[in-house]
XYZ file of C-alpha atoms in Angstrom:
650
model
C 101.838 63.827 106.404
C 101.922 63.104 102.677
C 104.242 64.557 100.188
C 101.505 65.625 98.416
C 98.808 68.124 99.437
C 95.766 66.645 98.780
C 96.605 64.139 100.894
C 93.496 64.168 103.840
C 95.378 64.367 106.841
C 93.870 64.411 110.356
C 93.700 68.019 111.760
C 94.523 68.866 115.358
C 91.910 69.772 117.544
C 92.568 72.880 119.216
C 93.979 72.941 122.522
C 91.945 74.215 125.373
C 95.409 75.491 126.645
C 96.862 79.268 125.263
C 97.867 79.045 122.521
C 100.804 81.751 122.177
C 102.332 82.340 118.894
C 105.330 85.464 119.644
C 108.124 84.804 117.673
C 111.555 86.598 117.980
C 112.352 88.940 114.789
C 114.625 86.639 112.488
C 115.418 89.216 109.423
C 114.554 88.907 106.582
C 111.539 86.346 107.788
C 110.447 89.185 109.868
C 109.837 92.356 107.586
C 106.491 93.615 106.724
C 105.090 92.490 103.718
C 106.070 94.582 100.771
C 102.368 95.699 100.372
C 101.349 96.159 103.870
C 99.618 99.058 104.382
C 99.108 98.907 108.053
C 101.096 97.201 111.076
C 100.668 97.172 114.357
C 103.175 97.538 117.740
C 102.984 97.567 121.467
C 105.338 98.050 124.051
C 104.726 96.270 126.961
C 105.835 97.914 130.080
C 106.098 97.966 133.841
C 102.771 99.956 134.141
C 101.237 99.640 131.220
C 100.741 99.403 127.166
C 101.728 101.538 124.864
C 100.144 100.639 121.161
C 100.270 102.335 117.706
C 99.010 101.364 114.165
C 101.763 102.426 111.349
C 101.475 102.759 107.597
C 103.242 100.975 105.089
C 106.596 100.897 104.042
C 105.023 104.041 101.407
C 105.556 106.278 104.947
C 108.386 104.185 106.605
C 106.307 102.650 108.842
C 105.638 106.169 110.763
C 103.445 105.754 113.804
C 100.176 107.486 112.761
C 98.017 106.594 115.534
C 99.348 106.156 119.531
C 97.637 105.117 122.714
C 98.168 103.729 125.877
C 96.484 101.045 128.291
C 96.558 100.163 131.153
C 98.323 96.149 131.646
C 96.152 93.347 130.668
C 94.731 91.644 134.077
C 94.060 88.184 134.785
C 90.208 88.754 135.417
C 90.389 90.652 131.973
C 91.725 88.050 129.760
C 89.267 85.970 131.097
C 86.598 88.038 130.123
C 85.356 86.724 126.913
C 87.733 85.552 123.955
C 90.768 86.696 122.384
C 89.106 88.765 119.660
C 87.015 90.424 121.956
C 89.275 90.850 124.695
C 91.987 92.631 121.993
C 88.470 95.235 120.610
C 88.001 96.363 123.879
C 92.193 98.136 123.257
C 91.717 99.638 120.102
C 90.482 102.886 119.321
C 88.872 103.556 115.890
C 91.898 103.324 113.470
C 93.039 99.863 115.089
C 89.623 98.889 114.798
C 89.186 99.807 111.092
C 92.683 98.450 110.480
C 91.582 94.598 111.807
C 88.252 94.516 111.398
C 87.513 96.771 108.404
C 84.766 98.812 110.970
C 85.401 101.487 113.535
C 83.050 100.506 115.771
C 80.113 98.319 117.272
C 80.708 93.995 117.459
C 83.454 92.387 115.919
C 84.500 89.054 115.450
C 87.587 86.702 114.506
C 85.133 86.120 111.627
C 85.096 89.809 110.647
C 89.122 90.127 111.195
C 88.851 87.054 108.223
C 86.500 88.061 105.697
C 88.969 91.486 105.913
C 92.343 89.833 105.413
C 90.746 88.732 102.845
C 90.194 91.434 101.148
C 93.887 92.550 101.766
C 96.741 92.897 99.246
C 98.736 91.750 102.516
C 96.314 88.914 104.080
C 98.482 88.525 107.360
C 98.666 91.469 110.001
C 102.556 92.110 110.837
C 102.377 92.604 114.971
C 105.468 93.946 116.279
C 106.367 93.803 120.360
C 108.832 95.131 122.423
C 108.532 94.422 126.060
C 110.631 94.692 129.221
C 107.579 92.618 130.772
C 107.736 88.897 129.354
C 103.922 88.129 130.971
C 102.244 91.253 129.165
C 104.151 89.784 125.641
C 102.799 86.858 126.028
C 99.382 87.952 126.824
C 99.200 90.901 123.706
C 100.002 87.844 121.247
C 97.282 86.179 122.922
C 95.071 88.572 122.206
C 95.801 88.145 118.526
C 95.403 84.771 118.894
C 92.356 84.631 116.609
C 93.554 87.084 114.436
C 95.221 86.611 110.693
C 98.651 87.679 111.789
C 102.254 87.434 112.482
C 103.360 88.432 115.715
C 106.592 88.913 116.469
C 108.923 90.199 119.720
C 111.892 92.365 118.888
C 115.062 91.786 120.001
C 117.643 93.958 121.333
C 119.627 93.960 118.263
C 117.170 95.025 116.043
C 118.000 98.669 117.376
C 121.849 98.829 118.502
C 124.068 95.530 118.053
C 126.857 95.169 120.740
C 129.284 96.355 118.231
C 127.883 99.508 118.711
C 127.959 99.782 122.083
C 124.744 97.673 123.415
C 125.857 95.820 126.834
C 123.741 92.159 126.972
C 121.258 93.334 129.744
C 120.523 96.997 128.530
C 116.852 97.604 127.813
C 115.573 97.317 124.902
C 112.989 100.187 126.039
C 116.309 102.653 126.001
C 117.570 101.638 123.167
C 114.643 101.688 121.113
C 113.944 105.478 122.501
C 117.512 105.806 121.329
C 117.347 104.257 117.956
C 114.187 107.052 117.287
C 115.909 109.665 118.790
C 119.127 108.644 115.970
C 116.641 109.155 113.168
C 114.918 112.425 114.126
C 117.337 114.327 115.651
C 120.713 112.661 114.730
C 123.704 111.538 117.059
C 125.003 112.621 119.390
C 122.413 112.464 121.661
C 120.996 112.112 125.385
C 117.423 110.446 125.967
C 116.381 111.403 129.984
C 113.250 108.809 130.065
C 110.626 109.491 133.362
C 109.099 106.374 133.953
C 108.492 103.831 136.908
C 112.398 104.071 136.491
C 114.109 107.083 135.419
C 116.881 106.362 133.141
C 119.465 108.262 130.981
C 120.979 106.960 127.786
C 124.028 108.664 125.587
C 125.214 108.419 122.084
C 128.424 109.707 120.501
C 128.583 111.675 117.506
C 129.445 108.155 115.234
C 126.233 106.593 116.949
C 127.328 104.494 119.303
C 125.891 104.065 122.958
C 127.997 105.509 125.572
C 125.812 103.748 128.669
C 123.752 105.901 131.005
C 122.013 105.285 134.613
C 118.749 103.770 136.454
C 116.851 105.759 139.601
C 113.858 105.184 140.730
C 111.583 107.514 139.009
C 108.997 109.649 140.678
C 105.976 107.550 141.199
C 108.430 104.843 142.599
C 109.827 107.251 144.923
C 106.781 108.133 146.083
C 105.435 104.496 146.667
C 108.054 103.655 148.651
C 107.948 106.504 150.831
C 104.650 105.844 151.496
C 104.984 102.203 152.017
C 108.294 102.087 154.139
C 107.122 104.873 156.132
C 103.094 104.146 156.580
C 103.283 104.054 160.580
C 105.040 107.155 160.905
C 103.194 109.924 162.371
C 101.635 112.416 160.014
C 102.514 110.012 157.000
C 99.099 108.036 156.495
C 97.223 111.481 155.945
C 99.641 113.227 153.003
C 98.098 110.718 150.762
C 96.208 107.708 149.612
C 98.807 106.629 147.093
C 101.176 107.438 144.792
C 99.101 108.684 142.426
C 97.613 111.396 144.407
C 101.534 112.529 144.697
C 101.969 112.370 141.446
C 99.167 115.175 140.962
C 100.294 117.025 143.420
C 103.716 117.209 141.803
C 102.646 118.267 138.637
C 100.196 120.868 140.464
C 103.881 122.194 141.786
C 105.890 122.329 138.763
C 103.448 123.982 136.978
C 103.391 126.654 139.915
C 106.365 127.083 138.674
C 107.998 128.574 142.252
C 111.157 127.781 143.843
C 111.406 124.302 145.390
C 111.891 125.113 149.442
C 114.594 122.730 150.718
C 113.270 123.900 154.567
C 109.294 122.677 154.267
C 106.734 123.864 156.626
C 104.317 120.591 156.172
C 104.898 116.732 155.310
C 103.064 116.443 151.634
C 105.325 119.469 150.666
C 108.260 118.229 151.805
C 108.026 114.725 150.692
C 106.757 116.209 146.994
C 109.381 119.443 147.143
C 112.492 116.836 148.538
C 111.990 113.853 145.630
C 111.442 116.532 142.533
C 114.900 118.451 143.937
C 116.448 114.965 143.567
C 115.574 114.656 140.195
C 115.959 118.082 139.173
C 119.364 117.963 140.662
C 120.405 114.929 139.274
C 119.132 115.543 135.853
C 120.665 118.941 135.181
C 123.908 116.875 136.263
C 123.560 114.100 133.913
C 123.360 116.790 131.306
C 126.437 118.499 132.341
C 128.401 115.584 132.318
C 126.790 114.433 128.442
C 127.879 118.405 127.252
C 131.247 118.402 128.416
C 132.210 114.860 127.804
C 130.079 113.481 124.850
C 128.497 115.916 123.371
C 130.700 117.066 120.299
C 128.735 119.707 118.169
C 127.808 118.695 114.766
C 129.741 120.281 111.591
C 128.925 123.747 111.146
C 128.204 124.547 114.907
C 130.462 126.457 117.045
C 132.106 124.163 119.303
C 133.067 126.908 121.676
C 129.664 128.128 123.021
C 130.129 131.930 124.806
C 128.309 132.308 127.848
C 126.329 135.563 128.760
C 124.691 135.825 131.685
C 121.635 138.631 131.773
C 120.310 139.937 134.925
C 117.882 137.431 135.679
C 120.351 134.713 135.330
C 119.666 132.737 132.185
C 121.926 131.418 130.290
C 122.176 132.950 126.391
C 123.897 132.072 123.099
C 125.861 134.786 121.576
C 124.126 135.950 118.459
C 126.260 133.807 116.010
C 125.569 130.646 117.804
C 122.405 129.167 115.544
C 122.296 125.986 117.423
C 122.423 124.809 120.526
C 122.047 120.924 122.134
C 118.491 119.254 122.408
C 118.191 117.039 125.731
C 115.492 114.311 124.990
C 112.604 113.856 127.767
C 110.385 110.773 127.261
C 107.894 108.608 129.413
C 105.199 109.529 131.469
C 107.152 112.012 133.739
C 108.453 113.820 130.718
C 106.413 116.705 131.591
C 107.532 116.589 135.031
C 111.082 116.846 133.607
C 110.610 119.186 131.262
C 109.611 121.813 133.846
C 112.624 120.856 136.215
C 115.152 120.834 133.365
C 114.744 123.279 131.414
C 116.497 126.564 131.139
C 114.129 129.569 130.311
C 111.179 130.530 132.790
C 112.292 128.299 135.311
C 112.098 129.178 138.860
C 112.109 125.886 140.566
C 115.712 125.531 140.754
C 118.159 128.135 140.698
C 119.773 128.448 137.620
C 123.626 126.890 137.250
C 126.197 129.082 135.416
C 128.770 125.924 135.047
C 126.210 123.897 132.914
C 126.425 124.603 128.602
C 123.202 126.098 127.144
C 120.407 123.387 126.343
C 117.461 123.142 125.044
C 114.855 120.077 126.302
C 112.285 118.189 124.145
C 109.472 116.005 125.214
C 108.212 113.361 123.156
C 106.725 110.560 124.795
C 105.855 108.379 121.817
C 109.598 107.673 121.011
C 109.520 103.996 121.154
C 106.664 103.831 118.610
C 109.205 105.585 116.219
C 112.178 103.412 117.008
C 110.295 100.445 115.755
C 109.647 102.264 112.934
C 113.422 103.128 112.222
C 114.091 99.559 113.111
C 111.848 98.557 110.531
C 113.345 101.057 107.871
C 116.510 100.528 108.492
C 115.931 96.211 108.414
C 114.137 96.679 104.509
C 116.771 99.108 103.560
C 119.429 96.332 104.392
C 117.860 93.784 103.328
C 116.934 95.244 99.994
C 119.613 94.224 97.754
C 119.610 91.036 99.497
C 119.298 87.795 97.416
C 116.346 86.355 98.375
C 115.151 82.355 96.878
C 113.685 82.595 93.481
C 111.064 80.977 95.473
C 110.329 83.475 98.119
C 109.798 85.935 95.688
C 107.488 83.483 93.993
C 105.114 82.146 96.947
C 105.327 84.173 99.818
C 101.940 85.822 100.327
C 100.473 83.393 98.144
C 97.060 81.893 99.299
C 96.668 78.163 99.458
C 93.883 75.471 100.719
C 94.324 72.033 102.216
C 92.210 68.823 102.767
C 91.824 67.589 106.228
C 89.336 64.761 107.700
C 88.214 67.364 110.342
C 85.709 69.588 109.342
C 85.253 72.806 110.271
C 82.465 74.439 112.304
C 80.304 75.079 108.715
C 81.106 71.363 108.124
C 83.930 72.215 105.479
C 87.141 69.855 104.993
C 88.943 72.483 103.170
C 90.603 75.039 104.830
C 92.434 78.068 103.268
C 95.616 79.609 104.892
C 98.881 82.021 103.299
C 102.201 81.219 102.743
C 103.754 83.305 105.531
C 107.454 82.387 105.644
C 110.159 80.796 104.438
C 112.194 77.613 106.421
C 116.100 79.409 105.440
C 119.570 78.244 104.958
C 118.417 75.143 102.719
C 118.757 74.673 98.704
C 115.733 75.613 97.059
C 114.428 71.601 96.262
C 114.640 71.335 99.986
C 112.814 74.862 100.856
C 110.319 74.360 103.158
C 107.302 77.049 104.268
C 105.626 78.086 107.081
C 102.145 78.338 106.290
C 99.306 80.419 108.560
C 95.823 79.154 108.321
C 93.046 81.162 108.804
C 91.926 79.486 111.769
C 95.330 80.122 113.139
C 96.906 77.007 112.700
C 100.689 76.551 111.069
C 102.034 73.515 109.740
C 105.385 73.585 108.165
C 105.121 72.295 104.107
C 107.687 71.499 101.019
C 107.636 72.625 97.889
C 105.415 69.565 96.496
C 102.964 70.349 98.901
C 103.035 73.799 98.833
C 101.999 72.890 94.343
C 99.301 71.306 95.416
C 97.919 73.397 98.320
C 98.102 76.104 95.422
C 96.167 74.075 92.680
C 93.396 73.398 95.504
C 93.313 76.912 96.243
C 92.849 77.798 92.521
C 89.848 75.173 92.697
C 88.053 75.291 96.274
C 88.811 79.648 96.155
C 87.591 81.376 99.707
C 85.643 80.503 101.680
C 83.357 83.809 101.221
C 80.998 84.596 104.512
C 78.704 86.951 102.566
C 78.701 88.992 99.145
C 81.970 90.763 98.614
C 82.499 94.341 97.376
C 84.111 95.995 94.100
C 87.037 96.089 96.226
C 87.191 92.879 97.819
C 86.354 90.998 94.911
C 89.127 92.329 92.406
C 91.684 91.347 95.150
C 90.116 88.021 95.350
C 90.469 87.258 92.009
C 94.238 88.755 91.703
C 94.871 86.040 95.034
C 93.589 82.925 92.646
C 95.385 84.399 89.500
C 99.128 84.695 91.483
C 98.305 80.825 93.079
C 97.638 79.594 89.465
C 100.798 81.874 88.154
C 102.978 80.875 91.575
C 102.231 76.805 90.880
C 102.619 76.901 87.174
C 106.336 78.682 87.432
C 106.850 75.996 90.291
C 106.536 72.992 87.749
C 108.917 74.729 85.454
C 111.397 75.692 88.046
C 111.404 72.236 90.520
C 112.266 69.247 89.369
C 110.207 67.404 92.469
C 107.228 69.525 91.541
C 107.040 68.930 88.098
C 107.413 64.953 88.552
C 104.384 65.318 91.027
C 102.396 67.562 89.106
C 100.089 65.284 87.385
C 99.503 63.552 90.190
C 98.176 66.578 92.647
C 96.255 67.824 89.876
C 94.219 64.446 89.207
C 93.628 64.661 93.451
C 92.634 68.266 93.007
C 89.922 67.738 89.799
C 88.177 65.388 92.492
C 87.290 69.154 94.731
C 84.153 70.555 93.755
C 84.865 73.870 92.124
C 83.908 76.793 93.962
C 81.500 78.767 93.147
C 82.869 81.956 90.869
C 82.775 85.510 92.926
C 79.843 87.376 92.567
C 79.829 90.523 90.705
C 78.785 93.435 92.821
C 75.636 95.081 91.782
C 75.981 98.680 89.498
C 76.127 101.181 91.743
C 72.750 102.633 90.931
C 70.904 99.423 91.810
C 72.331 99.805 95.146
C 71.370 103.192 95.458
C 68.052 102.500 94.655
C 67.499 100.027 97.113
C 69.020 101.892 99.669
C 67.208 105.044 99.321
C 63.576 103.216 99.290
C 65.097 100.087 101.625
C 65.956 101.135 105.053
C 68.060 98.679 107.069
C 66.235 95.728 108.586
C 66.273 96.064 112.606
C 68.128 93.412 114.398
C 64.782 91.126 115.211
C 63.899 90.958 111.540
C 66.907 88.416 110.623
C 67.992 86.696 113.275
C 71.937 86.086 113.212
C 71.328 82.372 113.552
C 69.386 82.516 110.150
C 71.765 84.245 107.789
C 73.335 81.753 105.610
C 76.494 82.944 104.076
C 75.645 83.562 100.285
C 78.581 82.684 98.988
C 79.041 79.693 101.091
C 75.618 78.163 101.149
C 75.667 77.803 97.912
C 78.711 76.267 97.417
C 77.535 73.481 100.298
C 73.881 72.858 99.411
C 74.882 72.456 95.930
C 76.067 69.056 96.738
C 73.689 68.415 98.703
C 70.824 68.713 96.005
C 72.771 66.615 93.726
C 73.405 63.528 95.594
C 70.135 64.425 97.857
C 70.506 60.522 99.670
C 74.524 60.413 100.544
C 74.498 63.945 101.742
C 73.867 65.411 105.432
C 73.088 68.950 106.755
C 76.096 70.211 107.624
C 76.936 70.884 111.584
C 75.847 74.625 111.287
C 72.502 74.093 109.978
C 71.872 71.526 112.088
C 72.837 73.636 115.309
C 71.250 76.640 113.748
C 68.334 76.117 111.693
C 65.769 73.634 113.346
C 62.378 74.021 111.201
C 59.672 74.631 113.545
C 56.949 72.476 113.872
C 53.894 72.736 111.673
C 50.321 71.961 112.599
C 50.010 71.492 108.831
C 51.915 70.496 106.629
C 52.371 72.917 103.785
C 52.747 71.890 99.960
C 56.554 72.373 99.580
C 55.996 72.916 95.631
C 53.836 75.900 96.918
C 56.747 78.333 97.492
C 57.702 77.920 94.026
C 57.921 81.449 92.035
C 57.111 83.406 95.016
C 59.761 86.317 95.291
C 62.168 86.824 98.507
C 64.401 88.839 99.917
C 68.183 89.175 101.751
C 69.835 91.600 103.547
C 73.937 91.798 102.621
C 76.052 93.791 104.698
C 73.580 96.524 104.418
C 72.289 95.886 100.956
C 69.150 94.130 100.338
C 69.142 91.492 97.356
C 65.807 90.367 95.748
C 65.364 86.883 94.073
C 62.813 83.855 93.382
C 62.749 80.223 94.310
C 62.714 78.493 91.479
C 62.754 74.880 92.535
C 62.346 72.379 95.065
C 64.907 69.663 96.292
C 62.560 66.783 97.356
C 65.149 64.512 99.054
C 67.133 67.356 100.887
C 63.657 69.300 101.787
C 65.561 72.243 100.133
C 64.699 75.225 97.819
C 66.540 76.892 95.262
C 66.859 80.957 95.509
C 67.614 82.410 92.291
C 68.855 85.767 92.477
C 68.536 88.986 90.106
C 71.923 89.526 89.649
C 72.574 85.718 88.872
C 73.690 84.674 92.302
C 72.300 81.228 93.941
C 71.584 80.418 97.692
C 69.497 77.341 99.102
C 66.962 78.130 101.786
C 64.994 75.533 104.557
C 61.636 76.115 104.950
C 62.288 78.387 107.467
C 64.648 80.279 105.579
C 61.963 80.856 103.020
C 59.386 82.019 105.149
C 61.534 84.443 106.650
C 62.705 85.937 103.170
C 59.278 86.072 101.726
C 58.224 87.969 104.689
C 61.448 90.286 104.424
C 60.246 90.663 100.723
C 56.432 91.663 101.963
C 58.140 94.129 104.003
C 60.369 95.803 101.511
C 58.511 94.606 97.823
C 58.110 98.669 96.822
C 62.374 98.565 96.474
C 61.558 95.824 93.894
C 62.154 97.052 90.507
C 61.311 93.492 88.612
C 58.720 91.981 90.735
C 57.766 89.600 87.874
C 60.798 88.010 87.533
């Protein structure tokens, strides 16, 4: 590549092969943007995914929507692409979040045109996985997606100074690092899953270790697997599951456990809850008379009074008492068997300090998010290049020789990241390009890729909104802003300036944003216009506005060098005509245009002989070029919906 931006370089083809882009956290690379409304995580277990969208750093990245999936398959993630293989896992806030909708079709063409009406363009995806396969197949599924995807690392929740031992998992100690920030140390996080594990922190926060059972489905699928061809043990069950159920149907019975059982399902289900009930209640002994030390202001020396029905009381001074954690998917389970009032599973046990037990099974969606408060807190007053401050998030555009699928050599992309511990003339950039590509750039090219930006704009696919288009417009003024204050702050840059801005004034301009129509026009149109059904304008047929424009433009100036590009020529055949038609005919005749949900009246006004194209002059001053198909269509749109028309003579 060329030290300058301009330079046309050849583009790689993508490979049929995945195409995997998980990076491990590397603070400060790795923070959310500072105006990032909305991230996303997923933790990647043994049995399946657990996802959440969070706010911005405005809420410290609190979890405010949670749900869980089953693993990604192998037949699944061949089912279709990325995008649509990742829709099929969100629920309505996710959806909203990528694609700007909550439901019906989306594409990696909607998850674009909504970046790019972001303050933040790239989506921050944060994983944490005890299952490398399911990582790798989440950031996959984002594959098509704006976005950064990153996988956590143990450290970004307890370092080994503080107690973490190298093969711990990080599913513990995130539960742990959540557990920290909403109920404080010291602490003890019991966690149900396909392995039941404890965890314990000191008072001063520091990990004390814990254990590893199997946890109750796992108990129960090896009982029934080891033990199949034993009489009487093929007909307690068909699996695990069914188990499961019947263990929750038991607990919430909420009768003594028998130790002597009269049948085989009740004493498989009775014998494997008594081992965890057991076992818990002595985990927690052991925390309370070894760990636990009672936060200032509590009385360390807890009275015991036992009533008749022997529970366990505080004395009437005693104000607080110690919360046991209960997470996962047996937390419930747990809960039942652990805790200490209105429980007649297990007899109670007079040697064991009074507790209290909490579920929450969405703990790991809030140790990200303490993770993540905890990394921009420390990395706050942290000096960061007078560059970084300057360029990341900026958009930019480069040349290549391969053109896109709209037949466009210029394709637009966002600073992401920053190449550290070099001086700032040597500071190289990651950038992310909206087709997913990253290519690694220096400070000369990044000048240029910003003065081609400020020229070529995006690449809009239809008529922004209010919204949309004031962001847009704030995007070109920081790249103009970011590239001037690079040519007074770098030396290299400001010797090369001349020369990528003489290689950028040969880029057609783009075409300025189009103003949104008042609000009343819309109204108007919408109240008399209803929505055209999906036979009336054929996907294949609608042109980007913005786009179209920008691309026939050329076309109907140097009619003889230029070509249709590759998308009209795939998508917009003219059909055959027994007789041919007077092209000048079409003049002055009015048409119409449905955008996203609005419909947009105009005129052609002229007729491009040599490209067989003609011009559609909008009312409010926007400009699209239609075949002859294209008109037809729009004139009979326009036939259809004339009475919204409130200039029909224009």
């Amino acid at each position: 590549k060329s030290s300058a931006m301009v330079t046309t370089v050849q583009k790689q083809s993508r490979s049929s092969a995945v195409r995997i882009r998980l990076t491990p956290t590397r603070w400060p690379d790795a923070l959310p943007q500072l105006n990032e409304d909305k991230i996303i995580s997923v933790v990647c277990g043994n049995t399946h995914l657990q996802w959440a969208v969070h706010e911005g750093a405005f809420m410290n990245f609190s979890p405010s929507c949670v749900w869980r999936t089953r693993l990604l398959t192998d037949d699944e993630l061949t089912d279709g692409g990325s995008t649509s293989v990742l829709s099929r896992h969100l629920p309505e806030a996710a959806l909203h979040a990528i694609f700007g909708k909550k439901e019906g079709e989306v594409s990696k063409e909607l998850a674009l045109e909504m970046s790019q009406g972001r303050s933040a363009t790239l989506l921050t995806v944060y994983i944490v996985s005890t299952n490398m396969v399911q990582a790798e197949s989440v950031a996959w599924c984002f594959s098509e997606i704006p976005s950064r995807v990153f996988a956590m690392q143990p450290d970004d929740f307890f370092s080994a100074a503080q107690g973490r031992y190298e093969t711990m998992g990080i599913d513990r100690i995130a539960c742990m690092r959540a557990v920290g920030d909403l109920l404080g140390f010291p602490a003890l996080v019991i966690d149900g899953g396909t392995c039941m594990t404890y965890t314990a922190c000191n008072e001063e926060g520091t990990l004390m270790g814990g254990g590893i059972s199997l946890g109750l489905g796992a108990k129960f699928a090896g009982i029934l697997q080891n033990t199949k061809s034993a009489p009487g043990m093929a007909s307690i069950a068909q699996n695990h599951e069914d188990l499961i159920r019947k263990a929750n149907d038991v607990v919430s019975a909420n009768k003594p456990l028998p130790l002597f059982s009269s049948n085989t399902q009740e004493a498989v289900v009775s014998g494997a809850l008594s081992e965890v009930g057991y076992y818990g209640r002595e985990v927690i002994k052991k925390y309370l008379d070894d760990i636990y030390v009672a936060p200032s202001g509590e009385d360390v020396s807890i009275q015991e009074n036992k009533q008749a029905n022997g529970k366990v009381t505080l004395n009437s001074q005693d104000s607080k008492i110690p919360r046991i954690v209960l997470a996962g998917g047996d937390a419930d389970v747990l809960e039942r068997l652990l805790r200490t009032e209105d429980n007649q599973l297990l007899p109670s046990n007079p040697d064991i300090r009074p507790y209290e037990v909490t579920v929450h099974k969405h703990l790991m969606a809030f140790g990200i998010a303490t993770a993540l408060k905890d990394k921009v807190k420390k990395h706050k007053s942290t000096p960061v290049s007078e560059f970084d401050k300057l360029l990341l998030g900026c958009r930019m555009a480069k040349t290549f020789s391969q053109a896109d699928a709209d037949g466009e050599r210029v394709y637009r992309g966002t600073i992401a990241a920053s190449v550290r511990n070099m001086s700032d003339e040597q500071q190289r950039y990651i950038v992310l390009y909206d087709d997913i590509d990253t290519e690694e750039l220096n400070l000369v090219e990044i000048h240029a890729a910003l003065m081609l930006y400020t020229q070529a704009g995006e690449k809009l696919k239809r008529k922004p909104t209010d919204v949309a288009a004031i962001k847009i417009a704030e995007k070109r003024t920081k790249a103009v802003a970011a590239a001037k204050l690079l040519e007074d702050k770098s030396p290299s840059v400001k010797t090369a300036a001349a020369r990528n801005k003489a290689a950028v004034a040969t880029v057609p301009k783009s075409k300025p944003v189009p103003k949104a129509p008042p609000a009343s026009k819309v109204k108007s149109a919408l109240k008399t216009a209803p929505a055209p059904k999906a036979a009336t304008v054929p996907k294949a047929a609608a042109v980007p506005k913005a786009a179209a424009a920008s691309a026939n433009k050329r076309k109907a100036v140097s009619p003889a060098a230029a070509a249709p590009s590759a998308k009209k020529t795939s998508a917009k055949k003219p059909t055959p005509k027994k007789e041919k038609k007077n092209p000048m005919s079409y003049c002055n005749n009015r048409v119409a245009k449905f955008f996203a949900g609005n419909i947009y009246f105009g005129t052609v006004s002229r007729y491009f002989e040599g490209a067989q194209y003609w011009q559609i002059d909008y009312d409010d001053g926007d400009e699209e070029e239609f075949d002859e198909v294209e008109v037809q269509r729009h004139m009979k749109i326009y036939a259809e919906h004339k009475y919204a028309d409130r200039d029909p003579k224009k």
